[in-house]
Amino acid sequence: MQQFHWQERFNIGVEVVDEAHRQLFSIVEKILELYIQKHEDKFACVEGIKYFKAYAIRHFAEEEAYMREIGYDGYLPHKRLHDRMKREILPSLERELYASDFSTEAVQRFIGVCTGWLTGHIVIEDRAITGKTALSAGPLRLDDERSVIRAVILYPLREMFGTEVEFVGKFSKEDAIVDAQYYELRYRSQEGQNLCFILIIGERLLLRAASLMFGMDFYTKNEIVRFAMQEIVQNLMQRAAASFGQDPDHYQFQGDGFLEREAFGQSVREHMPRYSLLFRVRQDSFALCIQQRPAAA
């Protein structure tokens, strides 16, 4: 039976915060067990989701009080992330749950989004509170591509996956990625500019990374993996924007999905990526293409 497991590497060293994070993971695990695996009556899922929401809101208040107490410089942008979760993400998930009468897909979305958000938020934002991340080291040197890649992509991925991630260089069509999956996320700026991230990753590595990140075994990609990936990339986007001195909400999420190989090839032909980056995790590789597309006429 699949179960989420809290991992000690998620601790930030503040007991009240770490205990709340452990409890939130435990609530999500219980929802997964009762509704997805045991197919219990939806009442159990409703109560679990209500409990998760109430506990998360209480935790945010406690964590914000701690940040104020220690005079944390990143308090305001960190609080905005909490506010977005409370006022936008959780209400949206609740609306979908009730509109679908708690369909399996809607519950999977809730589990994936909440787990992905928690994982990304803890290792990217919460660990910065106590200086346990390179992201708290100061502004980036924007003229140093490797510095940007290391701070915005490599370090967070290493923290989330719990394993070494190496930047190899430019990705090209000659670089073979076995059983490649093409996962696209689309964003739009306030001025209408379109930004697209395409992750090219072998299914084995995708599932292994998800297993490492969540402390559970995945044997096939599913909606939980997809929605969790979406939230993790969103966390990376927000951190990148903050690192560059931009409003984290400058780019709004527009949609995502897995692409067929032909659709990926057509996308690259029509919009040459600004960045095509190749990474290695042990014996496997993955790539990230970043496209900037003009505003629609």
XYZ file of N, CA, C and O in Angstrom, residues 102-197:
384
model
N -16.546 14.795 -5.046
C -15.368 14.120 -4.522
C -14.953 12.947 -5.428
O -14.753 11.824 -4.976
N -14.807 13.273 -6.711
C -14.338 12.267 -7.662
C -12.905 11.863 -7.318
O -12.173 12.608 -6.652
N -12.497 10.680 -7.800
C -11.134 10.204 -7.546
C -10.102 11.193 -8.079
O -9.102 11.485 -7.426
N -10.340 11.741 -9.296
C -9.386 12.681 -9.880
C -9.267 13.945 -9.032
O -8.166 14.466 -8.828
N -10.396 14.460 -8.524
C -10.361 15.677 -7.712
C -9.613 15.439 -6.402
O -8.862 16.306 -5.940
N -9.807 14.269 -5.804
C -9.097 13.953 -4.566
C -7.602 13.771 -4.850
O -6.747 14.226 -4.081
N -7.273 13.128 -5.973
C -5.870 12.995 -6.355
C -5.242 14.366 -6.573
O -4.088 14.587 -6.207
N -5.995 15.266 -7.177
C -5.475 16.623 -7.380
C -5.203 17.280 -6.034
O -4.158 17.907 -5.844
N -6.144 17.149 -5.101
C -5.953 17.736 -3.768
C -4.686 17.183 -3.125
O -3.849 17.941 -2.621
N -4.514 15.852 -3.168
C -3.344 15.227 -2.542
C -2.065 15.690 -3.235
O -1.079 16.060 -2.580
N -2.055 15.671 -4.583
C -0.855 16.053 -5.326
C -0.477 17.505 -5.116
O 0.695 17.821 -4.866
N -1.451 18.403 -5.214
C -1.169 19.828 -5.050
C -0.675 20.120 -3.636
O 0.334 20.811 -3.448
N -1.375 19.613 -2.636
C -0.989 19.908 -1.245
C 0.377 19.322 -0.902
O 1.202 19.986 -0.258
N 0.638 18.092 -1.357
C 1.922 17.472 -1.054
C 3.041 18.167 -1.812
O 4.125 18.413 -1.263
N 2.809 18.467 -3.095
C 3.821 19.181 -3.879
C 4.082 20.562 -3.314
O 5.236 21.001 -3.216
N 3.021 21.267 -2.920
C 3.183 22.607 -2.353
C 3.978 22.531 -1.049
O 4.920 23.302 -0.842
N 3.604 21.595 -0.180
C 4.300 21.472 1.102
C 5.775 21.141 0.903
O 6.646 21.769 1.515
N 6.054 20.164 0.037
C 7.437 19.750 -0.185
C 8.272 20.899 -0.716
O 9.349 21.208 -0.199
N 7.779 21.549 -1.776
C 8.517 22.668 -2.349
C 8.663 23.827 -1.380
O 9.729 24.434 -1.260
N 7.593 24.132 -0.660
C 7.606 25.269 0.263
C 8.577 25.032 1.418
O 9.320 25.937 1.812
N 8.594 23.811 1.941
C 9.476 23.518 3.071
C 10.942 23.649 2.666
O 11.725 24.336 3.330
N 11.333 22.982 1.568
C 12.760 22.942 1.243
C 13.246 24.211 0.553
O 14.445 24.517 0.603
N 12.338 24.969 -0.069
C 12.774 26.194 -0.750
C 12.614 27.412 0.149
O 13.502 28.259 0.248
N 11.472 27.529 0.825
C 11.179 28.733 1.604
C 11.427 28.567 3.103
O 12.090 29.397 3.725
N 10.880 27.504 3.689
C 10.967 27.367 5.146
C 12.395 27.154 5.625
O 12.793 27.667 6.681
N 13.188 26.387 4.865
C 14.568 26.167 5.282
C 15.376 27.459 5.215
O 16.384 27.608 5.916
N 14.943 28.418 4.399
C 15.635 29.706 4.325
C 15.448 30.511 5.611
O 16.276 31.374 5.929
N 14.375 30.237 6.364
C 14.114 30.984 7.603
C 15.280 30.821 8.577
O 15.690 31.764 9.251
N 15.811 29.612 8.633
C 16.894 29.326 9.578
C 18.255 29.282 8.885
O 19.231 28.790 9.457
N 18.323 29.789 7.652
C 19.593 29.859 6.936
C 20.120 28.519 6.489
O 21.322 28.365 6.253
N 19.236 27.518 6.329
C 19.669 26.179 5.946
C 19.648 25.972 4.438
O 19.601 24.845 3.970
N 19.648 27.040 3.665
C 19.612 26.921 2.223
C 20.479 27.986 1.587
O 20.601 29.090 2.115
N 21.056 27.655 0.446
C 21.880 28.623 -0.286
C 21.048 29.788 -0.785
O 21.573 30.842 -1.126
N 19.723 29.636 -0.819
C 18.872 30.700 -1.332
C 18.828 31.896 -0.393
O 18.366 32.963 -0.770
N 19.310 31.719 0.834
C 19.316 32.832 1.780
C 20.635 33.587 1.757
O 20.877 34.450 2.584
N 21.497 33.258 0.776
C 22.851 33.813 0.761
C 22.938 35.200 0.147
O 23.987 35.807 0.164
N 21.863 35.715 -0.430
C 21.902 37.052 -1.010
C 21.485 37.051 -2.469
O 21.139 36.018 -3.029
N 21.491 38.221 -3.108
C 21.037 38.327 -4.498
C 21.940 37.561 -5.453
O 23.123 37.375 -5.209
N 21.339 37.134 -6.564
C 22.083 36.379 -7.559
C 22.877 37.296 -8.474
O 22.511 38.451 -8.689
N 23.956 36.744 -9.044
C 24.688 37.441 -10.097
C 24.041 37.064 -11.423
O 24.240 35.968 -11.946
N 23.239 37.974 -11.955
C 22.456 37.659 -13.140
C 23.328 37.484 -14.382
O 22.884 36.914 -15.372
N 24.571 37.985 -14.345
C 25.461 37.827 -15.490
C 26.193 36.492 -15.470
O 26.953 36.172 -16.380
N 25.977 35.696 -14.452
C 26.646 34.405 -14.300
C 25.603 33.304 -14.438
O 24.896 32.970 -13.497
N 25.517 32.729 -15.664
C 24.478 31.742 -15.936
C 24.550 30.555 -14.985
O 23.536 30.090 -14.474
N 25.765 30.068 -14.733
C 25.904 28.911 -13.851
C 25.475 29.225 -12.421
O 24.921 28.381 -11.721
N 25.723 30.461 -11.985
C 25.303 30.859 -10.649
C 23.781 30.835 -10.545
O 23.216 30.370 -9.550
N 23.114 31.340 -11.582
C 21.653 31.356 -11.592
C 21.109 29.922 -11.606
O 20.206 29.573 -10.837
N 21.658 29.088 -12.489
C 21.200 27.702 -12.589
C 21.397 26.981 -11.267
O 20.525 26.251 -10.794
N 22.562 27.208 -10.642
C 22.869 26.533 -9.377
C 21.895 26.953 -8.282
O 21.356 26.111 -7.559
N 21.640 28.254 -8.161
C 20.814 28.746 -7.055
C 19.329 28.498 -7.265
O 18.609 28.151 -6.335
N 18.864 28.679 -8.509
C 17.427 28.635 -8.774
C 16.941 27.229 -9.112
O 15.800 26.878 -8.814
N 17.796 26.410 -9.720
C 17.368 25.080 -10.157
C 18.051 23.967 -9.380
O 17.404 23.136 -8.751
N 19.393 23.958 -9.392
C 20.109 22.814 -8.838
C 19.905 22.639 -7.345
O 19.581 21.548 -6.869
N 20.118 23.710 -6.581
C 20.044 23.557 -5.126
C 18.651 23.117 -4.664
O 18.535 22.164 -3.883
N 17.570 23.766 -5.141
C 16.243 23.297 -4.711
C 15.961 21.851 -5.114
O 15.372 21.097 -4.340
N 16.376 21.450 -6.333
C 16.123 20.080 -6.760
C 16.908 19.079 -5.907
O 16.392 18.011 -5.565
N 18.140 19.423 -5.558
C 18.902 18.537 -4.686
C 18.211 18.374 -3.335
O 18.151 17.287 -2.769
N 17.712 19.483 -2.821
C 17.036 19.426 -1.522
C 15.756 18.602 -1.596
O 15.461 17.806 -0.706
N 14.985 18.802 -2.669
C 13.710 18.105 -2.779
C 13.886 16.621 -3.047
O 13.212 15.778 -2.465
N 14.806 16.281 -3.971
C 14.985 14.885 -4.337
C 15.877 14.132 -3.361
O 15.906 12.906 -3.358
N 16.650 14.863 -2.560
C 17.528 14.207 -1.610
C 18.674 13.474 -2.261
O 19.200 12.504 -1.711
N 19.072 13.916 -3.459
C 20.186 13.283 -4.158
C 20.878 14.316 -5.027
O 20.322 15.386 -5.299
N 22.094 14.018 -5.471
C 22.887 14.969 -6.240
C 22.309 15.180 -7.635
O 21.914 14.234 -8.316
N 22.247 16.442 -8.063
C 21.820 16.813 -9.412
C 22.945 17.639 -10.022
O 23.396 18.619 -9.435
N 23.402 17.247 -11.206
C 24.544 17.899 -11.847
C 24.112 18.595 -13.138
O 23.396 18.011 -13.961
N 24.530 19.843 -13.320
C 24.293 20.558 -14.570
C 25.373 20.161 -15.563
O 26.561 20.346 -15.313
N 24.976 19.594 -16.712
C 25.919 19.095 -17.701
C 26.254 20.153 -18.743
O 27.405 20.337 -19.126
N 25.245 20.885 -19.218
C 25.457 21.891 -20.250
C 24.218 22.025 -21.117
O 23.099 21.771 -20.662
N 24.403 22.403 -22.363
C 23.286 22.624 -23.273
C 22.694 21.303 -23.733
O 23.418 20.360 -24.062
N 21.366 21.224 -23.772
C 20.657 20.044 -24.247
C 20.401 20.177 -25.742
O 20.039 21.241 -26.236
N 20.639 19.080 -26.479
C 20.341 19.060 -27.912
C 19.633 17.763 -28.251
O 19.576 16.833 -27.431
N 19.101 17.670 -29.463
C 18.337 16.491 -29.871
C 19.208 15.241 -29.935
O 18.691 14.118 -29.966
N 20.540 15.422 -29.946
C 21.433 14.266 -29.944
C 21.544 13.618 -28.566
O 22.026 12.504 -28.431
N 21.126 14.327 -27.532
C 21.184 13.781 -26.174
C 20.009 12.830 -25.962
O 18.854 13.249 -25.964
N 20.313 11.558 -25.806
C 19.263 10.544 -25.675
C 18.776 10.457 -24.229
O 19.578 10.341 -23.304
N 17.453 10.536 -24.071
C 16.828 10.322 -22.765
C 15.854 9.162 -22.935
O 14.865 9.268 -23.677
N 16.160 8.052 -22.296
C 15.396 6.816 -22.486
C 13.967 6.973 -21.969
O 13.741 7.506 -20.881
N 12.992 6.511 -22.782
C 11.575 6.560 -22.407
C 11.164 7.971 -21.993
O 10.500 8.180 -20.961
N 11.578 8.944 -22.797
C 11.363 10.351 -22.444
C 9.880 10.688 -22.311
O 9.049 10.296 -23.132
N 9.566 11.424 -21.240
C 8.249 12.016 -21.024
C 8.421 13.524 -21.174
O 9.402 14.094 -20.681
N 7.469 14.165 -21.843
C 7.559 15.605 -22.098
C 6.438 16.300 -21.320
O 5.263 16.152 -21.641
N 6.843 17.024 -20.286
C 5.857 17.669 -19.410
C 5.969 19.177 -19.553
O 7.041 19.749 -19.348
N 4.873 19.816 -19.928
C 4.874 21.253 -20.242
C 4.066 22.031 -19.211
O 2.966 21.622 -18.818
N 4.622 23.174 -18.777
C 3.896 24.129 -17.938
C 3.925 25.481 -18.631
O 4.974 25.927 -19.087
N 2.774 26.144 -18.680
C 2.641 27.416 -19.396
C 2.245 28.533 -18.433
O 1.358 28.355 -17.601
N 2.922 29.682 -18.604
C 2.665 30.861 -17.782
C 2.486 32.074 -18.683
O 2.958 32.101 -19.828
N 1.819 33.100 -18.170
C 1.648 34.348 -18.916
C 1.919 35.514 -17.981
O 1.446 35.551 -16.841
N 2.691 36.497 -18.480
C 3.018 37.670 -17.671
C 1.860 38.652 -17.680
O 0.910 38.537 -18.461
N 1.957 39.647 -16.824
C 0.917 40.683 -16.759
C 0.843 41.476 -18.059
O -0.194 42.058 -18.373
N 1.947 41.478 -18.833
C 1.959 42.183 -20.120
C 1.530 41.289 -21.279
O 1.495 41.728 -22.422
N 1.237 40.017 -20.986
C 0.782 39.113 -22.021
C 1.867 38.239 -22.609
O 1.600 37.439 -23.511
N 3.121 38.382 -22.125
C 4.198 37.522 -22.615
C 3.986 36.101 -22.097
O 3.601 35.901 -20.947
N 4.267 35.126 -22.951
C 4.087 33.723 -22.589
C 5.429 33.074 -22.280
O 6.407 33.262 -23.010
N 5.455 32.324 -21.185
C 6.654 31.623 -20.762
C 6.300 30.147 -20.619
O 5.287 29.804 -20.003
N 7.121 29.288 -21.212
C 6.816 27.870 -21.216
C 8.016 27.072 -20.722
O 9.148 27.295 -21.176
N 7.783 26.169 -19.786
C 8.796 25.235 -19.298
C 8.432 23.845 -19.820
O 7.289 23.401 -19.649
